PDB file of C-alpha atoms and ligand atoms in Angstrom:
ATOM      1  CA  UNK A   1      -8.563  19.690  13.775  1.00 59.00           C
ATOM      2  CA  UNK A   2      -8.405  18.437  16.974  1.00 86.00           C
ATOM      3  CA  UNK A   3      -5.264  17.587  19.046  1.00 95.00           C
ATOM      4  CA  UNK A   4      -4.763  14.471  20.840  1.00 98.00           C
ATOM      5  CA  UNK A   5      -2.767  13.348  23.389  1.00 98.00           C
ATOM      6  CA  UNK A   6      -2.359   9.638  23.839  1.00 98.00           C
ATOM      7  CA  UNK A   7      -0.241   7.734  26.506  1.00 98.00           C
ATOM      8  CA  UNK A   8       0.540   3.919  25.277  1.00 98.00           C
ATOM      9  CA  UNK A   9       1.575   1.127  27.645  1.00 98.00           C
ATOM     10  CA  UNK A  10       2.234  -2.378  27.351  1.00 98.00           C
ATOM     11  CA  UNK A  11       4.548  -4.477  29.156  1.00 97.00           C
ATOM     12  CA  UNK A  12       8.206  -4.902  27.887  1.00 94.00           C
ATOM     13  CA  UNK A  13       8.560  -6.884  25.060  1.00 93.00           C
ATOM     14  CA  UNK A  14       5.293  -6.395  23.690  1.00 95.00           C
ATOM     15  CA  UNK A  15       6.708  -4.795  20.671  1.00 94.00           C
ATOM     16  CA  UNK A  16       5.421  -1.214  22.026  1.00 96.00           C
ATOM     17  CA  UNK A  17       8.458   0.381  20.795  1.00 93.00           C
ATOM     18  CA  UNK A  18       7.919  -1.691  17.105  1.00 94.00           C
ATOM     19  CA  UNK A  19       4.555  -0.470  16.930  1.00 97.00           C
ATOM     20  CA  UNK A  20       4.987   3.411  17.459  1.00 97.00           C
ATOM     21  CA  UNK A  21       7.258   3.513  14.509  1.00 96.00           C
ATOM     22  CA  UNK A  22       5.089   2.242  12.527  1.00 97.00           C
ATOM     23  CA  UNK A  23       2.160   4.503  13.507  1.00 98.00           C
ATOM     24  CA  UNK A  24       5.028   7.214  12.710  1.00 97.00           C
ATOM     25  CA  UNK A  25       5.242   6.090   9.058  1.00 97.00           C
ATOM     26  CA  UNK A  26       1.565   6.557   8.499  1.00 97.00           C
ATOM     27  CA  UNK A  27       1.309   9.706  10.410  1.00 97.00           C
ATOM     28  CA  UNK A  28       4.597  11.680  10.229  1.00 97.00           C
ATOM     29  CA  UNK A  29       3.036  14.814  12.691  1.00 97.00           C
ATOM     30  CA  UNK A  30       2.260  12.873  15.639  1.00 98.00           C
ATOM     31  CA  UNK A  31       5.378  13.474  18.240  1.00 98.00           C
ATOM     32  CA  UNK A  32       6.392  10.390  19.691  1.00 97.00           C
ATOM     33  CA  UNK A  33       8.019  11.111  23.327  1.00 97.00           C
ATOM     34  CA  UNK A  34       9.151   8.548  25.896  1.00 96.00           C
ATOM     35  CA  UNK A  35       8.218   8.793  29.441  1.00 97.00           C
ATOM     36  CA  UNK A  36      11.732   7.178  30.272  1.00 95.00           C
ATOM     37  CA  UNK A  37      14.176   9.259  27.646  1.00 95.00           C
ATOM     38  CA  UNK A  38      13.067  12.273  29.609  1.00 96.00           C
ATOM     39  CA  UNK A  39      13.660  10.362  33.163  1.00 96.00           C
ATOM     40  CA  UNK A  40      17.256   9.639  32.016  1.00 95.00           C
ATOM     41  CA  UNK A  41      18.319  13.174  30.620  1.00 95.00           C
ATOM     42  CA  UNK A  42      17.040  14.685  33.752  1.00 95.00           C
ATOM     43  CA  UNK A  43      18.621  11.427  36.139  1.00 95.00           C
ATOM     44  CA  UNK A  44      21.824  12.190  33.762  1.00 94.00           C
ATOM     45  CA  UNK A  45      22.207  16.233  35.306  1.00 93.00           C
ATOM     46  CA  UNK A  46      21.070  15.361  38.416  1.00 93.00           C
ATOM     47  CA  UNK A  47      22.592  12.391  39.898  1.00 92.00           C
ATOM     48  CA  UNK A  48      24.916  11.342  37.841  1.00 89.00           C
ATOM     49  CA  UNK A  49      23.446   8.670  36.342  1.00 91.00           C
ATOM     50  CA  UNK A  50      25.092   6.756  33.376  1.00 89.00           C
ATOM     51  CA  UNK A  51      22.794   3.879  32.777  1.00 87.00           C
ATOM     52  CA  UNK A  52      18.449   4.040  32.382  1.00 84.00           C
ATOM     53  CA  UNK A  53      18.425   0.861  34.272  1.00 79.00           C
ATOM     54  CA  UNK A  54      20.592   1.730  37.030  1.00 84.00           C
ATOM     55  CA  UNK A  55      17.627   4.769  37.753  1.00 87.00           C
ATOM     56  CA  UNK A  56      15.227   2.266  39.551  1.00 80.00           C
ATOM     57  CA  UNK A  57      17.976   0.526  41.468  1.00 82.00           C
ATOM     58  CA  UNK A  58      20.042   3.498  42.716  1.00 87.00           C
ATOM     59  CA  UNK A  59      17.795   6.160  43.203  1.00 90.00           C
ATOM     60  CA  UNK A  60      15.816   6.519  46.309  1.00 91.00           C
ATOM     61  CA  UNK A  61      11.820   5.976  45.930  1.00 91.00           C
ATOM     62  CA  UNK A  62      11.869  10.121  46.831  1.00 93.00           C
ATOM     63  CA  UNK A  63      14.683  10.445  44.431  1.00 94.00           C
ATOM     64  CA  UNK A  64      12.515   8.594  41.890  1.00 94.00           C
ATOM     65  CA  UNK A  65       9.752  10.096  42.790  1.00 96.00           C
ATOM     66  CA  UNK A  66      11.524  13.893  41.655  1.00 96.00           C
ATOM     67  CA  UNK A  67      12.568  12.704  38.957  1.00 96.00           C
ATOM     68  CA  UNK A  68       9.002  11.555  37.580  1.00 97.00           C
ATOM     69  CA  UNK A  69       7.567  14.980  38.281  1.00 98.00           C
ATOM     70  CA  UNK A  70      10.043  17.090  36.965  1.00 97.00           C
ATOM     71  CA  UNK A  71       9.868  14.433  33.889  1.00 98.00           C
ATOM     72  CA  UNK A  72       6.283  14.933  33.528  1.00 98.00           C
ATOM     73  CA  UNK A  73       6.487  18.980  33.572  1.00 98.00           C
ATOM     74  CA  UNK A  74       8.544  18.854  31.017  1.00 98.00           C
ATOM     75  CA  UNK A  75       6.545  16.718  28.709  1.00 98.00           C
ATOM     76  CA  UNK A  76       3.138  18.693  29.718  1.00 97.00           C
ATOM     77  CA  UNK A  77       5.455  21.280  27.319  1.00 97.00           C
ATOM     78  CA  UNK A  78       5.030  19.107  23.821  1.00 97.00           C
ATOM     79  CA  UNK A  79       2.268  20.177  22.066  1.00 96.00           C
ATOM     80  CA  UNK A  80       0.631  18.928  19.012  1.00 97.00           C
ATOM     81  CA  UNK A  81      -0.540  15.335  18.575  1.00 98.00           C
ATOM     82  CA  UNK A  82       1.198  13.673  20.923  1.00 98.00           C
ATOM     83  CA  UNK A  83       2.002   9.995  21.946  1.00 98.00           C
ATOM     84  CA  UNK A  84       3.509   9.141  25.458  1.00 98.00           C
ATOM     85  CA  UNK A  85       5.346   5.713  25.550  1.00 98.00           C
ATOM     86  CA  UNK A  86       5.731   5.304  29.096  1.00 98.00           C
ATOM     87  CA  UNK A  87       4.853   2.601  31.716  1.00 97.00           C
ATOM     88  CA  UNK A  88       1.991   2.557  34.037  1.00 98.00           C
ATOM     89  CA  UNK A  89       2.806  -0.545  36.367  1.00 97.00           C
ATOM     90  CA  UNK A  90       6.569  -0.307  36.882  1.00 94.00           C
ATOM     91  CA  UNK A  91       7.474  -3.145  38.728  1.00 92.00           C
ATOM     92  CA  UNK A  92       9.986  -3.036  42.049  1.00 88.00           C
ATOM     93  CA  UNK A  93      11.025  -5.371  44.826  1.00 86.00           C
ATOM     94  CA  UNK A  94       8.119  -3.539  46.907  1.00 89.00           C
ATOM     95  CA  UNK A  95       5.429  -4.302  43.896  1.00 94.00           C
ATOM     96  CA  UNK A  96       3.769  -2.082  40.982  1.00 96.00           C
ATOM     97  CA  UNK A  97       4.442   1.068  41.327  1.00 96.00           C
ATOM     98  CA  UNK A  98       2.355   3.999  39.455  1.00 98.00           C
ATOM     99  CA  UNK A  99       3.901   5.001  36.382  1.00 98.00           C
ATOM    100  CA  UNK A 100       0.942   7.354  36.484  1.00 98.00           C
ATOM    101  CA  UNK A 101       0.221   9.054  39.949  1.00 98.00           C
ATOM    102  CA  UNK A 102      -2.115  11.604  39.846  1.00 98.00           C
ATOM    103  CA  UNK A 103       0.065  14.809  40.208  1.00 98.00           C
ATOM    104  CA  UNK A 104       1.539  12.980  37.109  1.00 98.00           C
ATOM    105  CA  UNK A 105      -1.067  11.809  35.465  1.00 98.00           C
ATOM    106  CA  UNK A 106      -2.652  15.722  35.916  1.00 98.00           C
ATOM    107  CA  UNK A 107       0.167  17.777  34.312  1.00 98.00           C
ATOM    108  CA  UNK A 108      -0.446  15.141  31.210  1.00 98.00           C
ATOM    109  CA  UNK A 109      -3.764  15.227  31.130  1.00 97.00           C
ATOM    110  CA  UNK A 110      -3.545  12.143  28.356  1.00 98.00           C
ATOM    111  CA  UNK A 111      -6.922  11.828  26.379  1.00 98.00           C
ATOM    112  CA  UNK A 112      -6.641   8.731  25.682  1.00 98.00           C
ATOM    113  CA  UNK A 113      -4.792   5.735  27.744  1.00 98.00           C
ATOM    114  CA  UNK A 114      -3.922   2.937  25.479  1.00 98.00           C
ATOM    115  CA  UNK A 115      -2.801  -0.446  27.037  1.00 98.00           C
ATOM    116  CA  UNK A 116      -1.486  -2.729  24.322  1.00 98.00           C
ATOM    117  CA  UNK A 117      -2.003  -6.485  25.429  1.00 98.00           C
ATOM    118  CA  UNK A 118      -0.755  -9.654  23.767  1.00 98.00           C
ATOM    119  CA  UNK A 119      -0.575 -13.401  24.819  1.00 98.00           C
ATOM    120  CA  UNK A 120       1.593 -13.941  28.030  1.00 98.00           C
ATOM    121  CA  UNK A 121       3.792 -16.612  26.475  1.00 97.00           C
ATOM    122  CA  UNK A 122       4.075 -14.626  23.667  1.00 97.00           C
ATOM    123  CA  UNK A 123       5.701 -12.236  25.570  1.00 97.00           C
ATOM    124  CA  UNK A 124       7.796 -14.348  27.186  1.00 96.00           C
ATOM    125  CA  UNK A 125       9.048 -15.751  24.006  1.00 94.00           C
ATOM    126  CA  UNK A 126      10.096 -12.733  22.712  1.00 93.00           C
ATOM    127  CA  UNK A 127      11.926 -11.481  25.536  1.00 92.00           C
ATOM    128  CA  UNK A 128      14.212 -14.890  25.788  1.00 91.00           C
ATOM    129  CA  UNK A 129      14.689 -14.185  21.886  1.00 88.00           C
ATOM    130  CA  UNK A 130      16.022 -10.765  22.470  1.00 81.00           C
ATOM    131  CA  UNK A 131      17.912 -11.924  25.248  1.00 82.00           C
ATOM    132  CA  UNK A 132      19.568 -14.771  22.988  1.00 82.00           C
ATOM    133  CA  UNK A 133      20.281 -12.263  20.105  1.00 79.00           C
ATOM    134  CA  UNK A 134      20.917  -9.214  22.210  1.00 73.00           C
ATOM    135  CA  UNK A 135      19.525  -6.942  19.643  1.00 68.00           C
ATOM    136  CA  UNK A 136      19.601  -3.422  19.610  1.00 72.00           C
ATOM    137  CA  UNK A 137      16.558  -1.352  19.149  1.00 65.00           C
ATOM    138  CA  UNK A 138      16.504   2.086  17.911  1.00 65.00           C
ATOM    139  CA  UNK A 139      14.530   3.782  19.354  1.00 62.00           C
ATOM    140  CA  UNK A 140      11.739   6.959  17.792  1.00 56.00           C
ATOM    141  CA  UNK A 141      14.362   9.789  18.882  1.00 56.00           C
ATOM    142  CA  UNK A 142      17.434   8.108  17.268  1.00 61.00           C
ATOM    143  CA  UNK A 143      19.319   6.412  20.459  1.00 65.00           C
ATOM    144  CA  UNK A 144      20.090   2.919  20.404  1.00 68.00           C
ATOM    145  CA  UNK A 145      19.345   0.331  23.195  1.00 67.00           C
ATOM    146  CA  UNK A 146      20.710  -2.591  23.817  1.00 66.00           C
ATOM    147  CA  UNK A 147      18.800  -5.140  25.491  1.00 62.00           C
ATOM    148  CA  UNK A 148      19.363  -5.704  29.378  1.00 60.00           C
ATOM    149  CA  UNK A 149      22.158  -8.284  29.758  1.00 56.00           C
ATOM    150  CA  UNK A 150      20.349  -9.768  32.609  1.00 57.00           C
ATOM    151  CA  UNK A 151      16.778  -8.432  32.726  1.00 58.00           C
ATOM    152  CA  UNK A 152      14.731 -10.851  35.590  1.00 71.00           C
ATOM    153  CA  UNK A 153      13.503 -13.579  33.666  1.00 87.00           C
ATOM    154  CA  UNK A 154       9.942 -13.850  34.556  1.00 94.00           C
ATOM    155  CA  UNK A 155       7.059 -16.525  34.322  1.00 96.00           C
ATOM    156  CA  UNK A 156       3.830 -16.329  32.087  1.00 97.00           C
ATOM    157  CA  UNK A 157       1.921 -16.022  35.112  1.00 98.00           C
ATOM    158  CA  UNK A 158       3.904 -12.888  36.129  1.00 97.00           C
ATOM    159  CA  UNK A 159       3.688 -11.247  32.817  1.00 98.00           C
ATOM    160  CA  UNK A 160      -0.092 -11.940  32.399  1.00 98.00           C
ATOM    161  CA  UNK A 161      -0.439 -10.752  36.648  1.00 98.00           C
ATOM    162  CA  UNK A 162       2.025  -6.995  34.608  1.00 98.00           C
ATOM    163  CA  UNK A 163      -0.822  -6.926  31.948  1.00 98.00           C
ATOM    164  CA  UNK A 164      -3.860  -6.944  34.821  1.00 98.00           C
ATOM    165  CA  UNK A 165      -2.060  -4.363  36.845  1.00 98.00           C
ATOM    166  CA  UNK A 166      -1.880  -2.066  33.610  1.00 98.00           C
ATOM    167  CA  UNK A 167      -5.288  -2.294  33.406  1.00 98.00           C
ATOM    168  CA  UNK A 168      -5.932  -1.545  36.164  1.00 98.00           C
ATOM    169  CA  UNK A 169      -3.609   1.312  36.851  1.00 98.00           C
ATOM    170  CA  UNK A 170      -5.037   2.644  33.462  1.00 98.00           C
ATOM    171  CA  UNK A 171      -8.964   2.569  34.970  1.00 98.00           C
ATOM    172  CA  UNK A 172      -7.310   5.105  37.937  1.00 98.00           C
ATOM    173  CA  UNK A 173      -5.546   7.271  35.711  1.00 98.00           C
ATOM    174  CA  UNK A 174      -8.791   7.580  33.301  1.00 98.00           C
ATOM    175  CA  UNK A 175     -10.876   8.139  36.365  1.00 98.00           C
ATOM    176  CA  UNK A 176      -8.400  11.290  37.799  1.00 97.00           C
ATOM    177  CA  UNK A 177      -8.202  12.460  34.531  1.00 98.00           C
ATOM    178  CA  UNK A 178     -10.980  12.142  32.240  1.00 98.00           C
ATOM    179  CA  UNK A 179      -9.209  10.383  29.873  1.00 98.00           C
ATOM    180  CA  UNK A 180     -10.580   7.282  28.181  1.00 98.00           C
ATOM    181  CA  UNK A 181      -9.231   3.668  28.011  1.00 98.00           C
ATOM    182  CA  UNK A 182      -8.710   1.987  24.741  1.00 98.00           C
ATOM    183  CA  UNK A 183      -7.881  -1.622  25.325  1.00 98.00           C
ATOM    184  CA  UNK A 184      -5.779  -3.173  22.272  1.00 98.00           C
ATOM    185  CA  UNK A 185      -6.442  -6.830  23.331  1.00 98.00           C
ATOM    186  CA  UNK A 186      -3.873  -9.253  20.838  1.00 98.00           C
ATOM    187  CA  UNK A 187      -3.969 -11.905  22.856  1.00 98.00           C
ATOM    188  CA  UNK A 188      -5.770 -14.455  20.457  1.00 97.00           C
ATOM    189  CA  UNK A 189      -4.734 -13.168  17.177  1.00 97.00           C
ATOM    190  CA  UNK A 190      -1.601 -14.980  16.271  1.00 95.00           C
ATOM    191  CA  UNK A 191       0.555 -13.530  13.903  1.00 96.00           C
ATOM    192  CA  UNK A 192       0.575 -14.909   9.955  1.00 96.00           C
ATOM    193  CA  UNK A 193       3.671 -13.023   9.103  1.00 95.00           C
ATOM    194  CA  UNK A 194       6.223 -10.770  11.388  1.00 92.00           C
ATOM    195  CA  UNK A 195       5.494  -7.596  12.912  1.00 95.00           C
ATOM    196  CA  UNK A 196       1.503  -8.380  12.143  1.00 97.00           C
ATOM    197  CA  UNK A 197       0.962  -7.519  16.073  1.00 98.00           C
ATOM    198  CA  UNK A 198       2.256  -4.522  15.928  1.00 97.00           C
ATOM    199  CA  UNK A 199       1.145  -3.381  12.473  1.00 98.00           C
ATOM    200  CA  UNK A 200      -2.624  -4.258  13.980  1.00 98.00           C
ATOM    201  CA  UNK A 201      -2.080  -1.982  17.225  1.00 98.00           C
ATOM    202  CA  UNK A 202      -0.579   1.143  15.092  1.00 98.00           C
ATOM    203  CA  UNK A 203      -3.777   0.929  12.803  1.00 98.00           C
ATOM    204  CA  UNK A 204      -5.696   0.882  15.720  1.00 98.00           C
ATOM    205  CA  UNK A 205      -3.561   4.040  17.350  1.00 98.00           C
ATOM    206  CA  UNK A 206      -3.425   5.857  13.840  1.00 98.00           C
ATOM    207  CA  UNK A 207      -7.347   5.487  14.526  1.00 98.00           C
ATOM    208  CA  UNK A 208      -7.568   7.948  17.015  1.00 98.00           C
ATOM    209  CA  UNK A 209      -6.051  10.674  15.201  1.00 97.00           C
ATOM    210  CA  UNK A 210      -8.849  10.868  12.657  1.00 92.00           C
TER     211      UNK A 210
HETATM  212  P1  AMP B   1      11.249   1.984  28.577  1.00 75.98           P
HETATM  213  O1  AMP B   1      12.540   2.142  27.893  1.00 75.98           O
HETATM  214  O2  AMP B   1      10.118   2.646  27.873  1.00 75.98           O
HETATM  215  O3  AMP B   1      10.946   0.555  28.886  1.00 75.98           O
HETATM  216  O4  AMP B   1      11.351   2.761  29.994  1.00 75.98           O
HETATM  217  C1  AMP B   1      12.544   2.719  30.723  1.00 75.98           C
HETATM  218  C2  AMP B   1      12.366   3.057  32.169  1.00 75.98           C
HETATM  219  O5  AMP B   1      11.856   4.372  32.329  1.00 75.98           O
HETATM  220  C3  AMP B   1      11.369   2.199  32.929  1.00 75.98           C
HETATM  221  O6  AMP B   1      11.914   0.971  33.308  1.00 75.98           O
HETATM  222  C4  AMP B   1      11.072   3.069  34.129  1.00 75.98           C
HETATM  223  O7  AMP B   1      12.108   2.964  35.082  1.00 75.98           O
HETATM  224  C5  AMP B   1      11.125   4.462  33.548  1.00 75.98           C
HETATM  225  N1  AMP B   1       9.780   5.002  33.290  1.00 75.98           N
HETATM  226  C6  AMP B   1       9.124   5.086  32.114  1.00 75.98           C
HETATM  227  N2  AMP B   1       7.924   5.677  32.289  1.00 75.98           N
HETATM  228  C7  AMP B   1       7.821   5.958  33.616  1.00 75.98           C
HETATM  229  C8  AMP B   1       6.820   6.566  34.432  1.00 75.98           C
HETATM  230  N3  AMP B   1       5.664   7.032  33.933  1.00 75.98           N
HETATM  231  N4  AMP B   1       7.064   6.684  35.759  1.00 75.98           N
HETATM  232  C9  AMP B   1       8.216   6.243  36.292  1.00 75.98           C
HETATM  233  N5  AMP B   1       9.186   5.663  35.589  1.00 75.98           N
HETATM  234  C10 AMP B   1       8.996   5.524  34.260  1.00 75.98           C
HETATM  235 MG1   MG B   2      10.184   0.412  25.034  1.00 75.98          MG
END
């Protein structure tokens, strides 16, 4: 059978997180790694970094920069079916930066980029609701997050403006790379019971391990 590597992106709050558990439950052998987990541990030896958020603020853009690559070698070493949950437009006070640049992008060599979308205020919505309850998420690996105290609180326009730039980010990383681009486009399916988003994208993800 054939091995596939998959990198998944979506913006935050679009349940990405929800939705690779579930794909986990119906396929227990596909290794779920995150782009940013691996960031941290390294950021953690390194520079003494306590916090994932405080990586983007007090790191240098070279610092950051390191810390990608040497993230990225180490998850070119997971083998098997593999799903990356990781960012491709990461968003800083200079604009989108590449989650995916090609040095990056090569030692991955995904097969298939997969960039979740779902309705803007949607999004939004959710985001002010996990602000409100401050719920934690447990994450694929077993650590617990708790959501940013003060994450920027952004406008529908801004989060739909996120969802373009993934797109597009994703059309430069297929094009370096090979891979193809599987767009999971939610945006006009509302949801007739909870979770229904993200039980729709994992079906769709589970797909591409048949
Ligand atoms: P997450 O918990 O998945 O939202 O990711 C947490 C953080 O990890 C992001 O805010 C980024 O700072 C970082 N991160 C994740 N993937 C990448 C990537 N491919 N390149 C650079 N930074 C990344
Ligand atoms: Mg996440």
């Amino acid at each position: 059978m054939n091995l596939v590597k998959v990198v998944v992106v979506a913006v935050p709050g679009a349940g990405k997180s929800t939705t690779l558990q579930l794909l986990k439950r119906m396929k227990p052998d596909v290794k779920i790694v995150n782009f940013g987990d691996y960031m941290f541990e390294i950021a953690k030896e390194k520079y003494n970094i306590k916090d994932r958020d405080e990586m983007r603020k007090k790191l240098s853009l070279e610092e950051y920069r390191q810390l990608q690559l040497e993230a990225a070698r180490r998850l070119a070493e997971v083998k098997g079916n593999v799903v990356i949950d990781t960012h491709l437009a990461i968003k800083t006070p200079r604009g989108y930066y590449p989650g995916l640049p090609t040095e990056v992008a090569k030692l991955l060599s995904p097969d298939v980029i997969v960039v979740i979308e779902l309705n803007s205020s949607v999004v939004l919505e959710r985001r002010l609701r996990d602000l409100r309850l401050r719920k934690p998420v447990v994450t694929e690996v077993g650590t617990i997050r708790y959501p940013r105290a003060k994450r920027d609180v952004e406008s529908e326009e801004e989060i739909e403006l996120h969802q373009r730039m993934n797109r597009y980010f994703s059309v430069a990383v297929a094009n370096e790379t090979r891979a193809t681009v599987k767009i999971i486009d939610l945006r006009n399916v509302v949801q007739r019971k909870p979770f229904e988003h993200a039980e729709i994208a994992a079906k769709e993800l589970f797909k591409l391990f048949q």
